[in-house]
Every structure is written in structure tokens, then in C-alpha cells.
Amino acid sequence: VGRALTVAEPPQYGEAGPTFEVVGVARDARIDTLIQPPGPQLYFTFEQRFHPRLTLTVRSPLPPAALAPALRRAVGAAHPDVSVVDLLPLDEQIQRNLIQPRMHAEVAGLFGLLGLLVAVLGLFSLLSYTVGQRTREIGIRMAVGAGQGEVLRLVLRQGMTLVAVGLALGIAGSLALTRLMTSLLFGVGATDPFTFLSVPLILLLVTFAASYLPARRAARLDPLRALRSS
């Protein structure tokens, strides 16, 4: 504060500069986007640097419709040449700024759901095919004393093992690629613990459901019919 600051941009007609005195330091603020981290900003008075569009922030418990007449009168009294064009609550302004990131998130979420559906159908088909190929083995196991619970656990363990290996590789790959995702995120870190815990849990639950149907079918096999059909 008190030092002189030289602005590289040449002043326009009627403007002061390019040397200014620093009269205060403001906190970091996101001006252009909510996603990118705040960068260096310079604040000038209206008389120093004219800009065709200005933003006035007002804190009030009143709704914008009730506050609008008083704001227009106050702005007109301060600067008769300035007109109030648009009045928006801060929440609505933030929602407008997040339209594009939310669209990207929705598209990514849709592809994620499609990927999850394909993975579940693929796992279900693989386990169903495996049960069909191991019908004789399962029949022999049940003939020598294996119960339905043991057969059920056998097939479930096979499906859950495949997903556990896939989750381990996927989490390792996600942690390695988090830097590429940082620019697309807002309000959450690329290594958010909730995300890295909830997504594997959902995948495990969905995988269990996809593995349970073939496992239950295998557990209900008739040993004699399974041996004869083989």
C-alpha cells in the first residue's frame, strides 16, 4: 500500500494512468470463472478506468424485485450516465456460470452409467457362460457333498475377484490421471475421498447383484441332471 504501480496497457482518451498508487489490497476473488483458480486482478475507480459493463454487488435480506427501485435510484444519484441493466441474485448468477461445467458433468455421468451397464451385462454373461461350462464340475462337487451355500460362494467369489482386480487397476489409474481432471472440477478435489470410496462401493454392490443370479442358478442345479447332461 502506498507504492506506485505501472499498468502496461496505455490509457484511453480521458483516462488516468498508466501509473497508479496502491491504496489497498483485496482478497482473492474468482472474476471470470468459478472453476479456474483466481489470478491477479486490479481494481480501479470508475473515473480512472472506464468500462462499458460494471458489476455492483449488494448484500441485502430483501428480494431483488423489492430492492431494484432503491438500487436504481442510488446508482442514478451517484452516476447519472450509468444505467442498471440486469439484477440477479448471486445464487442465480452462480448457476448461470456453472451451466457448461454441469453439462460436461452430465455427459460424463451418462457415459459412466453406460459403461457401468456394459460392465454389469458383460460380467453377468461371463458368469452365466462359465456356470454353463462348469455344469459337470458343479454336479460332481454337489454329488460328493458340497452344499448349495458352497456352490453359491464359489461363483460369487469368481465374480467378485474379477471386479476387485479391476477396481485396484482403476483406482491406481485414476490417482495417476487426477491432474488432467482438475480443470473440469469445481468444489471438489480430484482426489476426493468420498468419490474414491463411494464409486468402488457402488461397483461392488452392482457386481454382487450381477454375480448373484448365475450363482443362485448354479446352486440350484440337480447333481444327477448335471452329470447326465454333461
Short mmCIF file of C-alpha atoms in Angstrom, two decimals, residues 5-174:
data_model
loop_
_atom_site.label_atom_id
_atom_site.label_comp_id
_atom_site.label_asym_id
_atom_site.label_seq_id
_atom_site.Cartn_x
_atom_site.Cartn_y
_atom_site.Cartn_z
CA LEU A 5 2.03 0.62 -9.91
CA THR A 6 2.62 0.99 -13.64
CA VAL A 7 0.00 -0.58 -15.91
CA ALA A 8 1.29 -1.91 -19.23
CA GLU A 9 -1.91 -1.03 -21.11
CA PRO A 10 -1.83 2.55 -22.46
CA PRO A 11 -4.64 4.74 -21.12
CA GLN A 12 -7.55 5.50 -23.39
CA TYR A 13 -8.81 9.00 -24.07
CA GLY A 14 -9.91 10.67 -20.88
CA GLU A 15 -8.41 8.04 -18.57
CA ALA A 16 -5.71 8.45 -15.97
CA GLY A 17 -2.52 6.46 -15.96
CA PRO A 18 -0.57 4.46 -16.63
CA THR A 19 0.93 4.95 -13.12
CA PHE A 20 -1.32 4.48 -10.08
CA GLU A 21 -0.86 4.45 -6.34
CA VAL A 22 -1.85 1.30 -4.47
CA VAL A 23 -4.43 2.27 -1.84
CA GLY A 24 -5.50 -1.21 -0.69
CA VAL A 25 -5.16 -4.96 -1.14
CA ALA A 26 -8.23 -7.14 -1.66
CA ARG A 27 -8.72 -10.82 -1.07
CA ASP A 28 -8.57 -13.32 -3.94
CA ALA A 29 -11.77 -13.47 -5.98
CA ARG A 30 -12.95 -15.53 -8.94
CA ILE A 31 -13.94 -12.95 -11.55
CA ASP A 32 -14.31 -14.73 -14.88
CA THR A 33 -14.98 -18.35 -13.89
CA LEU A 34 -15.66 -20.38 -10.79
CA ILE A 35 -13.54 -23.30 -11.94
CA GLN A 36 -10.15 -21.74 -12.54
CA PRO A 37 -8.17 -20.53 -9.51
CA PRO A 38 -8.20 -16.75 -9.01
CA GLY A 39 -5.48 -14.81 -10.80
CA PRO A 40 -4.04 -11.31 -10.37
CA GLN A 41 -6.66 -8.56 -10.56
CA LEU A 42 -6.51 -4.79 -10.50
CA TYR A 43 -9.41 -2.67 -9.26
CA PHE A 44 -9.83 0.92 -10.49
CA THR A 45 -12.42 3.52 -9.69
CA PHE A 46 -14.99 4.33 -12.35
CA GLU A 47 -13.31 7.67 -13.09
CA GLN A 48 -9.87 6.10 -13.52
CA ARG A 49 -10.73 3.30 -15.92
CA PHE A 50 -13.99 3.38 -17.84
CA HIS A 51 -15.60 0.05 -18.65
CA PRO A 52 -18.86 -0.36 -20.60
CA ARG A 53 -20.12 -3.04 -18.21
CA LEU A 54 -19.75 -2.93 -14.44
CA THR A 55 -20.91 -5.25 -11.69
CA LEU A 56 -22.34 -3.96 -8.43
CA THR A 57 -22.64 -6.42 -5.55
CA VAL A 58 -25.15 -5.63 -2.82
CA ARG A 59 -25.90 -7.64 0.31
CA SER A 60 -29.49 -7.32 1.49
CA PRO A 61 -32.18 -9.54 3.06
CA LEU A 62 -34.70 -8.17 0.56
CA PRO A 63 -35.52 -9.99 -2.70
CA PRO A 64 -34.12 -8.41 -5.91
CA ALA A 65 -37.55 -7.24 -7.06
CA ALA A 66 -38.09 -5.23 -3.88
CA LEU A 67 -34.53 -3.91 -3.87
CA ALA A 68 -34.43 -2.87 -7.54
CA PRO A 69 -36.04 0.63 -7.29
CA ALA A 70 -33.76 1.72 -4.45
CA LEU A 71 -30.68 0.43 -6.27
CA ARG A 72 -31.59 2.22 -9.48
CA ARG A 73 -32.11 5.49 -7.60
CA ALA A 74 -28.79 5.12 -5.74
CA VAL A 75 -26.83 4.36 -8.91
CA GLY A 76 -28.52 7.22 -10.76
CA ALA A 77 -27.70 9.63 -7.95
CA ALA A 78 -24.02 8.57 -7.95
CA HIS A 79 -23.57 8.43 -11.74
CA PRO A 80 -26.44 9.75 -13.90
CA ASP A 81 -24.87 8.25 -17.05
CA VAL A 82 -24.87 4.68 -15.62
CA SER A 83 -27.98 2.54 -16.01
CA VAL A 84 -28.82 -0.70 -14.20
CA VAL A 85 -29.45 -3.32 -16.86
CA ASP A 86 -29.72 -6.65 -15.06
CA LEU A 87 -30.49 -7.58 -11.46
CA LEU A 88 -29.79 -11.15 -10.43
CA PRO A 89 -29.41 -12.92 -7.08
CA LEU A 90 -25.92 -14.29 -6.52
CA ASP A 91 -27.19 -17.87 -6.49
CA GLU A 92 -28.71 -17.47 -9.95
CA GLN A 93 -25.54 -15.84 -11.24
CA ILE A 94 -23.51 -18.81 -9.99
CA GLN A 95 -25.96 -21.25 -11.59
CA ARG A 96 -25.52 -19.50 -14.94
CA ASN A 97 -21.76 -19.70 -14.62
CA LEU A 98 -21.96 -23.44 -13.93
CA ILE A 99 -24.14 -24.35 -16.92
CA GLN A 100 -21.27 -25.55 -19.10
CA PRO A 101 -19.41 -27.46 -16.35
CA ARG A 102 -22.66 -29.15 -15.33
CA MET A 103 -23.32 -30.12 -18.94
CA HIS A 104 -19.87 -31.70 -19.10
CA ALA A 105 -20.53 -33.50 -15.82
CA GLU A 106 -23.90 -34.79 -17.04
CA VAL A 107 -22.38 -36.10 -20.27
CA ALA A 108 -19.54 -37.73 -18.36
CA GLY A 109 -22.03 -39.21 -15.90
CA LEU A 110 -24.13 -40.60 -18.76
CA PHE A 111 -21.11 -42.28 -20.30
CA GLY A 112 -20.19 -43.58 -16.85
CA LEU A 113 -23.64 -45.14 -16.41
CA LEU A 114 -23.43 -46.68 -19.87
CA GLY A 115 -20.00 -48.07 -19.01
CA LEU A 116 -21.35 -49.48 -15.76
CA LEU A 117 -24.27 -51.08 -17.60
CA VAL A 118 -21.96 -52.65 -20.18
CA ALA A 119 -19.66 -53.94 -17.42
CA VAL A 120 -22.56 -55.46 -15.48
CA LEU A 121 -24.03 -57.13 -18.57
CA GLY A 122 -20.60 -58.42 -19.55
CA LEU A 123 -19.95 -59.84 -16.10
CA PHE A 124 -23.39 -61.42 -15.96
CA SER A 125 -22.89 -63.00 -19.38
CA LEU A 126 -19.40 -64.24 -18.49
CA LEU A 127 -20.52 -65.84 -15.24
CA SER A 128 -23.58 -67.37 -16.89
CA TYR A 129 -21.37 -68.85 -19.61
CA THR A 130 -18.87 -70.08 -17.00
CA VAL A 131 -21.61 -71.77 -14.98
CA GLY A 132 -22.84 -73.47 -18.14
CA GLN A 133 -19.31 -74.69 -18.93
CA ARG A 134 -18.77 -75.92 -15.35
CA THR A 135 -22.07 -77.73 -15.01
CA ARG A 136 -20.35 -81.14 -14.76
CA GLU A 137 -17.81 -79.84 -12.22
CA ILE A 138 -20.56 -78.30 -10.10
CA GLY A 139 -22.57 -81.52 -10.31
CA ILE A 140 -19.57 -83.56 -9.12
CA ARG A 141 -18.94 -81.12 -6.26
CA MET A 142 -22.55 -81.40 -5.12
CA ALA A 143 -22.55 -85.19 -5.56
CA VAL A 144 -19.58 -85.58 -3.20
CA GLY A 145 -21.15 -83.41 -0.54
CA ALA A 146 -20.85 -79.73 -1.48
CA GLY A 147 -23.89 -77.77 -0.37
CA GLN A 148 -25.74 -75.02 -2.14
CA GLY A 149 -24.02 -72.41 0.01
CA GLU A 150 -20.57 -73.61 -1.04
CA VAL A 151 -21.50 -73.54 -4.73
CA LEU A 152 -23.04 -70.09 -4.28
CA ARG A 153 -19.87 -68.77 -2.66
CA LEU A 154 -17.73 -70.39 -5.36
CA VAL A 155 -19.41 -68.50 -8.21
CA LEU A 156 -19.71 -65.26 -6.23
CA ARG A 157 -16.03 -65.40 -5.35
CA GLN A 158 -15.13 -65.75 -9.01
CA GLY A 159 -17.14 -62.68 -10.00
CA MET A 160 -16.01 -60.54 -7.07
CA THR A 161 -12.36 -61.44 -7.68
CA LEU A 162 -12.59 -60.14 -11.25
CA VAL A 163 -14.10 -56.87 -10.08
CA ALA A 164 -11.61 -56.48 -7.22
CA VAL A 165 -8.72 -56.72 -9.67
CA GLY A 166 -10.44 -54.24 -11.99
CA LEU A 167 -11.09 -51.81 -9.12
CA ALA A 168 -7.47 -51.95 -7.99
CA LEU A 169 -6.24 -51.14 -11.51
CA GLY A 170 -8.93 -48.47 -11.99
CA ILE A 171 -8.17 -46.67 -8.71
CA ALA A 172 -4.45 -46.71 -9.46
CA GLY A 173 -5.11 -45.28 -12.93
CA SER A 174 -7.47 -42.65 -11.53
#
